[in-house]
Amino acid sequence: MYVTLREVLAEANALNMAVGAFNTHNLEMLPAIIRAAVAQKTPVIIQTSEGTASYVGHRNLVAVAKSMADEFGVDVVLHLDHAKNFDEIRKALDAGYSSVMYDGSSLPFKENILGTKRVVEYASKTNASVEGELGTVGGTEDGIAVAQADVHYTEPEQAVEFIEKTGIDALAVAIGTNHGQYKSKTNISFEQLEKIRDAVNGFPLVIHGGTGVKEEDVRRVIDLGIRKFNVGTELLVNWNITSKDAYNEHKENTSNRNNVVPALEVVQSIVEHKIQLFKNIG
Ligand code: 13P
């Protein structure tokens, strides 16, 4: 079914697992991600940036996500990732996205509450879900984490107040991860995550920058309440490496599929592997 974060994160909570949220950059990657979820018998969250949504077309993404959810009997959420602009959020929700993230994390606390609340109100018209963010997730340069003075962790007391005052469905937390970290790995603050988990009382937490998370840390963060696990860069990097090789290998008059399909196979196998880890079995 075509669903929201509410359904899939409630199931993840009940089973002490996380649902994978995978960023697609084009229309081709989307079916590969859903096929991986079908093979692993789990729900899946497809995320796009505002840029990808405009490039592919919001309604095209909605149509494919819905039709595959129907055809394969798998729960699919289509989620707008890191949106800061209300008009972009409205465009996605009006086109049928089932979920959005409002990223007001760089704003003062009160403004983040006000902006997020406004999005929650608009999203309620279509029954869509909303993810908010508190604290700052770090950034990278050339795939390596950069030390930033202004990165700060999510404060547990603020998290409780934020959840209560905004009515969000999931909270992205800053616990030391960085977006785009594919050449090094993150040192997560488990201590901070534990404090947040204890304060928010089972509320679904989201980890960003999943590419940089060590495999051996996945279970631990799930046991500490992470229910949505974002992975983007690892898929993108491997798509690019694989398709570069394929383009070099094949003649210019070969079907374009011969260059794209190997990249899709790699994406599918990475997504399957991540989903296996996120099931948190054994
Ligand atoms: P990575 O690209 O570092 O995996 O992060 C994905 C993400 O958090 C999207 O919001």
PDB file of C-alpha atoms and ligand atoms in Angstrom:
ATOM      1  CA  MET A   1       0.000   0.000   0.000  1.00  0.00           C
ATOM      2  CA  TYR A   2       0.954   3.597  -0.441  1.00  0.00           C
ATOM      3  CA  VAL A   3       1.326   4.728   3.168  1.00  0.00           C
ATOM      4  CA  THR A   4       2.838   7.361   5.483  1.00  0.00           C
ATOM      5  CA  LEU A   5       5.622   7.272   8.062  1.00  0.00           C
ATOM      6  CA  ARG A   6       3.009   6.642  10.750  1.00  0.00           C
ATOM      7  CA  GLU A   7       2.166   3.111   9.598  1.00  0.00           C
ATOM      8  CA  VAL A   8       5.699   1.953   8.800  1.00  0.00           C
ATOM      9  CA  LEU A   9       7.344   3.460  11.876  1.00  0.00           C
ATOM     10  CA  ALA A  10       4.681   1.994  14.184  1.00  0.00           C
ATOM     11  CA  GLU A  11       5.478  -1.426  12.728  1.00  0.00           C
ATOM     12  CA  ALA A  12       9.213  -0.766  13.125  1.00  0.00           C
ATOM     13  CA  ASN A  13       8.636   0.216  16.762  1.00  0.00           C
ATOM     14  CA  ALA A  14       6.686  -2.950  17.457  1.00  0.00           C
ATOM     15  CA  LEU A  15       9.440  -5.093  15.926  1.00  0.00           C
ATOM     16  CA  ASN A  16      12.464  -3.102  17.217  1.00  0.00           C
ATOM     17  CA  MET A  17      13.782  -2.507  13.711  1.00  0.00           C
ATOM     18  CA  ALA A  18      14.314   0.466  11.393  1.00  0.00           C
ATOM     19  CA  VAL A  19      12.771   1.155   8.013  1.00  0.00           C
ATOM     20  CA  GLY A  20      15.273   2.087   5.314  1.00  0.00           C
ATOM     21  CA  ALA A  21      14.787   5.496   3.697  1.00  0.00           C
ATOM     22  CA  PHE A  22      16.675   5.616   0.435  1.00  0.00           C
ATOM     23  CA  ASN A  23      17.348   8.705  -1.665  1.00  0.00           C
ATOM     24  CA  THR A  24      16.701   8.398  -5.366  1.00  0.00           C
ATOM     25  CA  HIS A  25      18.140  10.872  -7.866  1.00  0.00           C
ATOM     26  CA  ASN A  26      16.089   9.874 -10.874  1.00  0.00           C
ATOM     27  CA  LEU A  27      13.096   7.808 -11.885  1.00  0.00           C
ATOM     28  CA  GLU A  28      15.122   4.706 -12.748  1.00  0.00           C
ATOM     29  CA  MET A  29      16.439   4.135  -9.238  1.00  0.00           C
ATOM     30  CA  LEU A  30      13.001   4.077  -7.671  1.00  0.00           C
ATOM     31  CA  PRO A  31      11.837   0.638  -8.931  1.00  0.00           C
ATOM     32  CA  ALA A  32      15.204  -0.903  -7.960  1.00  0.00           C
ATOM     33  CA  ILE A  33      14.755   0.306  -4.374  1.00  0.00           C
ATOM     34  CA  ILE A  34      11.180  -0.975  -4.212  1.00  0.00           C
ATOM     35  CA  ARG A  35      12.207  -4.351  -5.694  1.00  0.00           C
ATOM     36  CA  ALA A  36      14.784  -4.686  -2.909  1.00  0.00           C
ATOM     37  CA  ALA A  37      12.067  -4.075  -0.316  1.00  0.00           C
ATOM     38  CA  VAL A  38       9.799  -6.636  -1.998  1.00  0.00           C
ATOM     39  CA  ALA A  39      12.590  -9.224  -1.919  1.00  0.00           C
ATOM     40  CA  GLN A  40      13.208  -8.471   1.770  1.00  0.00           C
ATOM     41  CA  LYS A  41       9.483  -8.362   2.647  1.00  0.00           C
ATOM     42  CA  THR A  42       9.731  -5.004   4.395  1.00  0.00           C
ATOM     43  CA  PRO A  43       8.191  -1.569   3.948  1.00  0.00           C
ATOM     44  CA  VAL A  44      10.378   1.065   2.325  1.00  0.00           C
ATOM     45  CA  ILE A  45      10.677   4.834   2.281  1.00  0.00           C
ATOM     46  CA  ILE A  46      11.703   6.497  -0.970  1.00  0.00           C
ATOM     47  CA  GLN A  47      13.070   9.990  -0.480  1.00  0.00           C
ATOM     48  CA  THR A  48      13.755  12.736  -2.948  1.00  0.00           C
ATOM     49  CA  SER A  49      15.252  16.165  -2.633  1.00  0.00           C
ATOM     50  CA  GLU A  50      13.288  19.128  -3.960  1.00  0.00           C
ATOM     51  CA  GLY A  51      15.686  19.093  -6.934  1.00  0.00           C
ATOM     52  CA  THR A  52      14.985  15.466  -7.844  1.00  0.00           C
ATOM     53  CA  ALA A  53      11.246  16.032  -7.438  1.00  0.00           C
ATOM     54  CA  SER A  54      11.341  18.914  -9.906  1.00  0.00           C
ATOM     55  CA  TYR A  55      13.642  17.077 -12.298  1.00  0.00           C
ATOM     56  CA  VAL A  56      11.538  13.894 -12.493  1.00  0.00           C
ATOM     57  CA  GLY A  57       8.178  15.562 -11.863  1.00  0.00           C
ATOM     58  CA  HIS A  58       6.376  15.190  -8.532  1.00  0.00           C
ATOM     59  CA  ARG A  59       3.377  13.432 -10.049  1.00  0.00           C
ATOM     60  CA  ASN A  60       5.554  10.975 -11.946  1.00  0.00           C
ATOM     61  CA  LEU A  61       7.276   9.926  -8.730  1.00  0.00           C
ATOM     62  CA  VAL A  62       3.930   9.599  -6.950  1.00  0.00           C
ATOM     63  CA  ALA A  63       2.480   7.545  -9.822  1.00  0.00           C
ATOM     64  CA  VAL A  64       5.352   5.042  -9.915  1.00  0.00           C
ATOM     65  CA  ALA A  65       5.530   4.700  -6.123  1.00  0.00           C
ATOM     66  CA  LYS A  66       1.772   4.064  -5.942  1.00  0.00           C
ATOM     67  CA  SER A  67       1.614   1.647  -8.837  1.00  0.00           C
ATOM     68  CA  MET A  68       4.520  -0.454  -7.560  1.00  0.00           C
ATOM     69  CA  ALA A  69       3.123  -0.476  -4.019  1.00  0.00           C
ATOM     70  CA  ASP A  70      -0.136  -1.831  -5.500  1.00  0.00           C
ATOM     71  CA  GLU A  71       1.440  -4.269  -7.926  1.00  0.00           C
ATOM     72  CA  PHE A  72       3.846  -5.845  -5.424  1.00  0.00           C
ATOM     73  CA  GLY A  73       1.798  -5.526  -2.229  1.00  0.00           C
ATOM     74  CA  VAL A  74       4.556  -3.659  -0.421  1.00  0.00           C
ATOM     75  CA  ASP A  75       4.219  -0.632   1.862  1.00  0.00           C
ATOM     76  CA  VAL A  76       5.842   2.375   0.199  1.00  0.00           C
ATOM     77  CA  VAL A  77       6.208   5.893   1.590  1.00  0.00           C
ATOM     78  CA  LEU A  78       7.186   8.709  -0.771  1.00  0.00           C
ATOM     79  CA  HIS A  79       8.937  11.347   1.325  1.00  0.00           C
ATOM     80  CA  LEU A  80      10.343  14.800   0.512  1.00  0.00           C
ATOM     81  CA  ASP A  81      13.754  15.029   2.188  1.00  0.00           C
ATOM     82  CA  HIS A  82      15.195  18.179   3.860  1.00  0.00           C
ATOM     83  CA  ALA A  83      12.728  20.714   2.568  1.00  0.00           C
ATOM     84  CA  LYS A  84      13.191  24.218   3.928  1.00  0.00           C
ATOM     85  CA  ASN A  85      10.744  26.036   1.750  1.00  0.00           C
ATOM     86  CA  PHE A  86       7.021  25.882   2.470  1.00  0.00           C
ATOM     87  CA  ASP A  87       6.070  26.298  -1.203  1.00  0.00           C
ATOM     88  CA  GLU A  88       8.198  23.278  -2.159  1.00  0.00           C
ATOM     89  CA  ILE A  89       6.512  21.269   0.583  1.00  0.00           C
ATOM     90  CA  ARG A  90       3.084  22.331  -0.592  1.00  0.00           C
ATOM     91  CA  LYS A  91       3.953  21.347  -4.171  1.00  0.00           C
ATOM     92  CA  ALA A  92       4.971  17.845  -3.065  1.00  0.00           C
ATOM     93  CA  LEU A  93       1.929  17.346  -0.836  1.00  0.00           C
ATOM     94  CA  ASP A  94      -0.463  18.664  -3.483  1.00  0.00           C
ATOM     95  CA  ALA A  95       1.057  16.211  -5.983  1.00  0.00           C
ATOM     96  CA  GLY A  96       0.466  13.298  -3.598  1.00  0.00           C
ATOM     97  CA  TYR A  97       3.696  12.756  -1.638  1.00  0.00           C
ATOM     98  CA  SER A  98       2.668  10.810   1.457  1.00  0.00           C
ATOM     99  CA  SER A  99       5.322  12.363   3.689  1.00  0.00           C
ATOM    100  CA  VAL A 100       7.616  15.383   3.991  1.00  0.00           C
ATOM    101  CA  MET A 101      10.512  16.547   6.096  1.00  0.00           C
ATOM    102  CA  TYR A 102      10.608  20.147   7.172  1.00  0.00           C
ATOM    103  CA  ASP A 103      14.187  21.003   8.045  1.00  0.00           C
ATOM    104  CA  GLY A 104      14.140  24.012  10.315  1.00  0.00           C
ATOM    105  CA  SER A 105      17.217  22.807  12.195  1.00  0.00           C
ATOM    106  CA  SER A 106      19.274  25.889  11.342  1.00  0.00           C
ATOM    107  CA  LEU A 107      16.582  28.211  12.748  1.00  0.00           C
ATOM    108  CA  PRO A 108      16.224  29.357  16.352  1.00  0.00           C
ATOM    109  CA  PHE A 109      14.240  26.778  18.363  1.00  0.00           C
ATOM    110  CA  LYS A 110      11.013  28.791  18.440  1.00  0.00           C
ATOM    111  CA  GLU A 111      11.090  29.459  14.702  1.00  0.00           C
ATOM    112  CA  ASN A 112      11.754  25.798  14.029  1.00  0.00           C
ATOM    113  CA  ILE A 113       8.621  24.973  16.065  1.00  0.00           C
ATOM    114  CA  LEU A 114       6.536  27.576  14.223  1.00  0.00           C
ATOM    115  CA  GLY A 115       7.718  26.484  10.753  1.00  0.00           C
ATOM    116  CA  THR A 116       7.301  22.781  11.489  1.00  0.00           C
ATOM    117  CA  LYS A 117       3.823  23.284  12.961  1.00  0.00           C
ATOM    118  CA  ARG A 118       2.708  25.080   9.833  1.00  0.00           C
ATOM    119  CA  VAL A 119       3.848  22.124   7.717  1.00  0.00           C
ATOM    120  CA  VAL A 120       2.102  19.635  10.045  1.00  0.00           C
ATOM    121  CA  GLU A 121      -1.132  21.603   9.645  1.00  0.00           C
ATOM    122  CA  TYR A 122      -0.884  21.638   5.863  1.00  0.00           C
ATOM    123  CA  ALA A 123       0.094  17.954   5.706  1.00  0.00           C
ATOM    124  CA  SER A 124      -2.946  16.999   7.774  1.00  0.00           C
ATOM    125  CA  LYS A 125      -5.184  18.005   4.842  1.00  0.00           C
ATOM    126  CA  THR A 126      -3.929  14.995   2.885  1.00  0.00           C
ATOM    127  CA  ASN A 127      -3.185  12.907   5.973  1.00  0.00           C
ATOM    128  CA  ALA A 128       0.546  12.981   5.075  1.00  0.00           C
ATOM    129  CA  SER A 129       3.231  12.517   7.718  1.00  0.00           C
ATOM    130  CA  VAL A 130       5.921  15.008   8.757  1.00  0.00           C
ATOM    131  CA  GLU A 131       9.496  14.576   9.948  1.00  0.00           C
ATOM    132  CA  GLY A 132      11.174  17.432  11.821  1.00  0.00           C
ATOM    133  CA  GLU A 133      14.801  17.984  12.786  1.00  0.00           C
ATOM    134  CA  LEU A 134      16.501  19.360  15.883  1.00  0.00           C
ATOM    135  CA  GLY A 135      20.230  19.945  16.231  1.00  0.00           C
ATOM    136  CA  THR A 136      22.657  19.868  13.319  1.00  0.00           C
ATOM    137  CA  VAL A 137      23.766  16.892  11.266  1.00  0.00           C
ATOM    138  CA  GLY A 138      27.347  17.452  10.080  1.00  0.00           C
ATOM    139  CA  GLY A 139      28.580  17.906   6.536  1.00  0.00           C
ATOM    140  CA  THR A 140      31.391  16.519   4.375  1.00  0.00           C
ATOM    141  CA  GLU A 141      33.954  17.620   1.859  1.00  0.00           C
ATOM    142  CA  ASP A 142      34.908  15.114  -0.831  1.00  0.00           C
ATOM    143  CA  GLY A 143      33.245  12.355   1.164  1.00  0.00           C
ATOM    144  CA  ILE A 144      35.142  13.015   4.394  1.00  0.00           C
ATOM    145  CA  ALA A 145      33.545  14.518   7.502  1.00  0.00           C
ATOM    146  CA  VAL A 146      34.579  18.090   8.214  1.00  0.00           C
ATOM    147  CA  ALA A 147      34.848  19.382  11.755  1.00  0.00           C
ATOM    148  CA  GLN A 148      32.302  22.155  12.143  1.00  0.00           C
ATOM    149  CA  ALA A 149      32.200  24.431  15.133  1.00  0.00           C
ATOM    150  CA  ASP A 150      28.453  24.998  14.847  1.00  0.00           C
ATOM    151  CA  VAL A 151      27.398  21.318  14.843  1.00  0.00           C
ATOM    152  CA  HIS A 152      25.379  20.655  17.980  1.00  0.00           C
ATOM    153  CA  TYR A 153      23.630  17.551  19.240  1.00  0.00           C
ATOM    154  CA  THR A 154      19.889  17.292  19.787  1.00  0.00           C
ATOM    155  CA  GLU A 155      19.002  18.239  23.372  1.00  0.00           C
ATOM    156  CA  PRO A 156      16.634  15.704  24.999  1.00  0.00           C
ATOM    157  CA  GLU A 157      14.442  18.284  26.783  1.00  0.00           C
ATOM    158  CA  GLN A 158      14.090  20.327  23.606  1.00  0.00           C
ATOM    159  CA  ALA A 159      13.181  17.165  21.702  1.00  0.00           C
ATOM    160  CA  VAL A 160      10.278  16.487  24.070  1.00  0.00           C
ATOM    161  CA  GLU A 161       9.003  20.053  23.787  1.00  0.00           C
ATOM    162  CA  PHE A 162       9.442  20.060  20.006  1.00  0.00           C
ATOM    163  CA  ILE A 163       7.483  16.835  19.545  1.00  0.00           C
ATOM    164  CA  GLU A 164       4.662  18.048  21.795  1.00  0.00           C
ATOM    165  CA  LYS A 165       4.372  21.496  20.257  1.00  0.00           C
ATOM    166  CA  THR A 166       4.643  20.550  16.580  1.00  0.00           C
ATOM    167  CA  GLY A 167       2.704  17.274  16.262  1.00  0.00           C
ATOM    168  CA  ILE A 168       5.364  15.681  14.018  1.00  0.00           C
ATOM    169  CA  ASP A 169       5.479  11.937  13.287  1.00  0.00           C
ATOM    170  CA  ALA A 170       9.263  11.416  13.422  1.00  0.00           C
ATOM    171  CA  LEU A 171      12.256  13.366  14.684  1.00  0.00           C
ATOM    172  CA  ALA A 172      15.657  13.534  12.981  1.00  0.00           C
ATOM    173  CA  VAL A 173      18.377  13.696  15.629  1.00  0.00           C
ATOM    174  CA  ALA A 174      21.905  15.055  15.570  1.00  0.00           C
ATOM    175  CA  ILE A 175      24.158  12.521  17.290  1.00  0.00           C
ATOM    176  CA  GLY A 176      27.400  12.907  15.334  1.00  0.00           C
ATOM    177  CA  THR A 177      26.481  11.688  11.858  1.00  0.00           C
ATOM    178  CA  ASN A 178      27.360  13.619   8.685  1.00  0.00           C
ATOM    179  CA  HIS A 179      25.696  13.758   5.290  1.00  0.00           C
ATOM    180  CA  GLY A 180      27.699  12.384   2.372  1.00  0.00           C
ATOM    181  CA  GLN A 181      30.400  10.615   4.397  1.00  0.00           C
ATOM    182  CA  TYR A 182      31.487   7.796   2.072  1.00  0.00           C
ATOM    183  CA  LYS A 183      35.271   7.889   2.534  1.00  0.00           C
ATOM    184  CA  SER A 184      35.336   7.621   6.320  1.00  0.00           C
ATOM    185  CA  LYS A 185      33.054   6.495   9.128  1.00  0.00           C
ATOM    186  CA  THR A 186      31.216   8.340  11.892  1.00  0.00           C
ATOM    187  CA  ASN A 187      31.761   8.232  15.628  1.00  0.00           C
ATOM    188  CA  ILE A 188      28.220   8.247  16.919  1.00  0.00           C
ATOM    189  CA  SER A 189      27.387   9.602  20.356  1.00  0.00           C
ATOM    190  CA  PHE A 190      25.424   6.639  21.743  1.00  0.00           C
ATOM    191  CA  GLU A 191      25.260   8.429  25.061  1.00  0.00           C
ATOM    192  CA  GLN A 192      23.370  11.343  23.512  1.00  0.00           C
ATOM    193  CA  LEU A 193      21.047   9.012  21.606  1.00  0.00           C
ATOM    194  CA  GLU A 194      20.269   7.116  24.803  1.00  0.00           C
ATOM    195  CA  LYS A 195      19.416  10.348  26.617  1.00  0.00           C
ATOM    196  CA  ILE A 196      17.122  11.403  23.761  1.00  0.00           C
ATOM    197  CA  ARG A 197      15.494   7.955  23.634  1.00  0.00           C
ATOM    198  CA  ASP A 198      14.833   8.003  27.381  1.00  0.00           C
ATOM    199  CA  ALA A 199      13.307  11.474  27.174  1.00  0.00           C
ATOM    200  CA  VAL A 200      11.000  10.945  24.185  1.00  0.00           C
ATOM    201  CA  ASN A 201       9.446   7.725  25.413  1.00  0.00           C
ATOM    202  CA  GLY A 202       9.322   5.537  22.293  1.00  0.00           C
ATOM    203  CA  PHE A 203       8.824   8.356  19.760  1.00  0.00           C
ATOM    204  CA  PRO A 204      10.308   7.332  16.367  1.00  0.00           C
ATOM    205  CA  LEU A 205      13.788   8.793  15.802  1.00  0.00           C
ATOM    206  CA  VAL A 206      15.525   9.237  12.463  1.00  0.00           C
ATOM    207  CA  ILE A 207      19.226   8.924  11.670  1.00  0.00           C
ATOM    208  CA  HIS A 208      20.623  10.985   8.795  1.00  0.00           C
ATOM    209  CA  GLY A 209      23.937  10.408   7.042  1.00  0.00           C
ATOM    210  CA  GLY A 210      23.481   6.626   7.057  1.00  0.00           C
ATOM    211  CA  THR A 211      26.279   6.082   4.527  1.00  0.00           C
ATOM    212  CA  GLY A 212      28.859   7.016   7.160  1.00  0.00           C
ATOM    213  CA  VAL A 213      27.448   4.765   9.894  1.00  0.00           C
ATOM    214  CA  LYS A 214      29.602   1.721  10.684  1.00  0.00           C
ATOM    215  CA  GLU A 215      27.800  -1.565  10.066  1.00  0.00           C
ATOM    216  CA  GLU A 216      28.586  -2.709  13.577  1.00  0.00           C
ATOM    217  CA  ASP A 217      26.795   0.384  14.971  1.00  0.00           C
ATOM    218  CA  VAL A 218      23.525  -0.244  13.146  1.00  0.00           C
ATOM    219  CA  ARG A 219      22.058  -2.635  15.731  1.00  0.00           C
ATOM    220  CA  ARG A 220      23.040  -0.412  18.604  1.00  0.00           C
ATOM    221  CA  VAL A 221      21.327   2.704  17.251  1.00  0.00           C
ATOM    222  CA  ILE A 222      18.193   0.707  16.419  1.00  0.00           C
ATOM    223  CA  ASP A 223      18.147  -0.693  19.944  1.00  0.00           C
ATOM    224  CA  LEU A 224      18.339   2.950  21.091  1.00  0.00           C
ATOM    225  CA  GLY A 225      15.207   3.965  19.188  1.00  0.00           C
ATOM    226  CA  ILE A 226      16.229   4.741  15.588  1.00  0.00           C
ATOM    227  CA  ARG A 227      13.252   3.754  13.417  1.00  0.00           C
ATOM    228  CA  LYS A 228      14.013   5.486  10.089  1.00  0.00           C
ATOM    229  CA  PHE A 229      17.483   5.001   8.638  1.00  0.00           C
ATOM    230  CA  ASN A 230      18.460   7.381   5.833  1.00  0.00           C
ATOM    231  CA  VAL A 231      20.916   6.232   3.165  1.00  0.00           C
ATOM    232  CA  GLY A 232      21.713   8.229   0.061  1.00  0.00           C
ATOM    233  CA  THR A 233      25.341   8.766  -0.893  1.00  0.00           C
ATOM    234  CA  GLU A 234      26.328   5.097  -0.897  1.00  0.00           C
ATOM    235  CA  LEU A 235      23.721   4.391  -3.587  1.00  0.00           C
ATOM    236  CA  LEU A 236      24.711   7.401  -5.647  1.00  0.00           C
ATOM    237  CA  VAL A 237      28.450   6.688  -5.524  1.00  0.00           C
ATOM    238  CA  ASN A 238      27.999   3.051  -6.520  1.00  0.00           C
ATOM    239  CA  TRP A 239      25.532   3.929  -9.284  1.00  0.00           C
ATOM    240  CA  ASN A 240      28.099   6.367 -10.712  1.00  0.00           C
ATOM    241  CA  ILE A 241      31.060   3.979 -10.460  1.00  0.00           C
ATOM    242  CA  THR A 242      29.121   1.114 -12.055  1.00  0.00           C
ATOM    243  CA  SER A 243      27.576   3.105 -14.856  1.00  0.00           C
ATOM    244  CA  LYS A 244      30.895   4.832 -15.670  1.00  0.00           C
ATOM    245  CA  ASP A 245      32.448   1.398 -16.208  1.00  0.00           C
ATOM    246  CA  ALA A 246      29.494   0.247 -18.291  1.00  0.00           C
ATOM    247  CA  TYR A 247      29.562   3.355 -20.493  1.00  0.00           C
ATOM    248  CA  ASN A 248      33.303   2.877 -21.066  1.00  0.00           C
ATOM    249  CA  GLU A 249      32.856  -0.777 -21.887  1.00  0.00           C
ATOM    250  CA  HIS A 250      29.989  -0.528 -24.377  1.00  0.00           C
ATOM    251  CA  LYS A 251      29.884   0.932 -27.862  1.00  0.00           C
ATOM    252  CA  GLU A 252      28.032   4.193 -28.368  1.00  0.00           C
ATOM    253  CA  ASN A 253      25.201   2.535 -30.296  1.00  0.00           C
ATOM    254  CA  THR A 254      24.428  -0.017 -27.575  1.00  0.00           C
ATOM    255  CA  SER A 255      21.047   0.181 -25.865  1.00  0.00           C
ATOM    256  CA  ASN A 256      21.279   2.639 -23.017  1.00  0.00           C
ATOM    257  CA  ARG A 257      19.821  -0.097 -20.802  1.00  0.00           C
ATOM    258  CA  ASN A 258      23.148  -1.938 -20.989  1.00  0.00           C
ATOM    259  CA  ASN A 259      24.747   0.975 -19.168  1.00  0.00           C
ATOM    260  CA  VAL A 260      21.971   1.602 -16.678  1.00  0.00           C
ATOM    261  CA  VAL A 261      20.890  -1.921 -15.675  1.00  0.00           C
ATOM    262  CA  PRO A 262      24.236  -2.868 -14.035  1.00  0.00           C
ATOM    263  CA  ALA A 263      23.989   0.276 -11.891  1.00  0.00           C
ATOM    264  CA  LEU A 264      20.428  -0.640 -10.905  1.00  0.00           C
ATOM    265  CA  GLU A 265      21.510  -4.132  -9.921  1.00  0.00           C
ATOM    266  CA  VAL A 266      24.191  -2.684  -7.671  1.00  0.00           C
ATOM    267  CA  VAL A 267      21.704  -0.265  -6.095  1.00  0.00           C
ATOM    268  CA  GLN A 268      19.243  -3.093  -5.483  1.00  0.00           C
ATOM    269  CA  SER A 269      21.840  -5.290  -3.834  1.00  0.00           C
ATOM    270  CA  ILE A 270      23.089  -2.483  -1.552  1.00  0.00           C
ATOM    271  CA  VAL A 271      19.514  -1.641  -0.547  1.00  0.00           C
ATOM    272  CA  GLU A 272      18.788  -5.309   0.194  1.00  0.00           C
ATOM    273  CA  HIS A 273      21.895  -5.546   2.342  1.00  0.00           C
ATOM    274  CA  LYS A 274      20.962  -2.383   4.271  1.00  0.00           C
ATOM    275  CA  ILE A 275      17.399  -3.609   4.794  1.00  0.00           C
ATOM    276  CA  GLN A 276      18.740  -6.891   6.175  1.00  0.00           C
ATOM    277  CA  LEU A 277      20.806  -4.935   8.712  1.00  0.00           C
ATOM    278  CA  PHE A 278      17.878  -2.654   9.560  1.00  0.00           C
ATOM    279  CA  LYS A 279      15.673  -5.676  10.377  1.00  0.00           C
ATOM    280  CA  ASN A 280      17.924  -6.058  13.428  1.00  0.00           C
ATOM    281  CA  ILE A 281      17.735  -9.850  13.551  1.00  0.00           C
ATOM    282  CA  GLY A 282      19.902 -12.167  15.590  1.00  0.00           C
TER     283      GLY A 282
HETATM  284  P1  13P B   1      23.885   9.955   3.252  1.00  0.00           P
HETATM  285  O1  13P B   1      23.792  10.510   1.865  1.00  0.00           O
HETATM  286  O2  13P B   1      25.097  10.420   3.964  1.00  0.00           O
HETATM  287  O3  13P B   1      23.707   8.472   3.292  1.00  0.00           O
HETATM  288  O4  13P B   1      22.658  10.594   4.058  1.00  0.00           O
HETATM  289  C1  13P B   1      21.350  10.453   3.580  1.00  0.00           C
HETATM  290  C2  13P B   1      20.436  11.349   4.324  1.00  0.00           C
HETATM  291  O5  13P B   1      20.556  11.519   5.513  1.00  0.00           O
HETATM  292  C3  13P B   1      19.378  12.004   3.565  1.00  0.00           C
HETATM  293  O6  13P B   1      18.697  12.948   4.314  1.00  0.00           O
END
